[in-house]
CSV table of C-alpha atoms in Angstrom, one decimal:
chain,number,residue,atom,x,y,z
A,6,MET,CA,141.5,55.9,11.1
A,7,SER,CA,141.3,54.6,14.6
A,8,GLU,CA,143.2,51.3,14.2
A,9,PRO,CA,145.6,50.2,16.9
A,10,THR,CA,149.2,50.8,16.0
A,11,GLY,CA,150.3,47.3,16.8
A,12,ASN,CA,147.8,45.8,14.4
A,13,ARG,CA,148.9,48.1,11.6
A,14,THR,CA,152.6,47.2,12.2
A,15,ALA,CA,151.8,43.5,12.1
A,16,LEU,CA,149.9,44.0,8.8
A,17,THR,CA,152.8,46.0,7.3
A,18,VAL,CA,155.4,43.4,8.3
A,19,ALA,CA,153.2,40.6,6.8
A,20,VAL,CA,152.7,42.5,3.5
A,21,TRP,CA,156.5,43.3,3.2
A,22,ALA,CA,157.2,39.6,3.9
A,23,TRP,CA,154.8,38.6,1.2
A,24,VAL,CA,156.7,40.8,-1.3
A,25,VAL,CA,160.3,40.3,-0.1
A,26,LEU,CA,160.4,36.6,0.5
A,27,PRO,CA,159.5,35.5,-3.1
A,28,PHE,CA,161.7,38.3,-4.5
A,29,GLY,CA,164.6,37.1,-2.4
A,30,TYR,CA,164.1,33.5,-3.4
A,31,GLY,CA,164.0,34.6,-7.1
A,32,VAL,CA,167.3,36.5,-6.7
A,33,TYR,CA,168.8,33.4,-4.9
A,34,GLU,CA,167.7,31.1,-7.8
A,35,LEU,CA,169.0,33.6,-10.4
A,36,ILE,CA,172.5,33.7,-8.8
A,37,ARG,CA,172.5,29.9,-8.4
A,38,LYS,CA,171.6,29.3,-12.0
A,39,ALA,CA,174.0,32.0,-13.3
A,40,THR,CA,176.9,30.4,-11.5
A,41,GLN,CA,176.0,27.0,-12.9
A,42,LEU,CA,175.9,28.6,-16.4
A,43,PHE,CA,179.2,30.2,-16.2
A,44,THR,CA,181.1,27.6,-14.3
A,45,GLY,CA,179.8,24.6,-16.3
């Protein structure tokens, strides 16, 4: 492959953000709802 390194790095960052951001939001919501459940 003769792709420029910078272009591939940008693509890698974008793909990781696409995966990590929704996952992080889901974990945040899980913790928030679990604390509501146990604290009333």
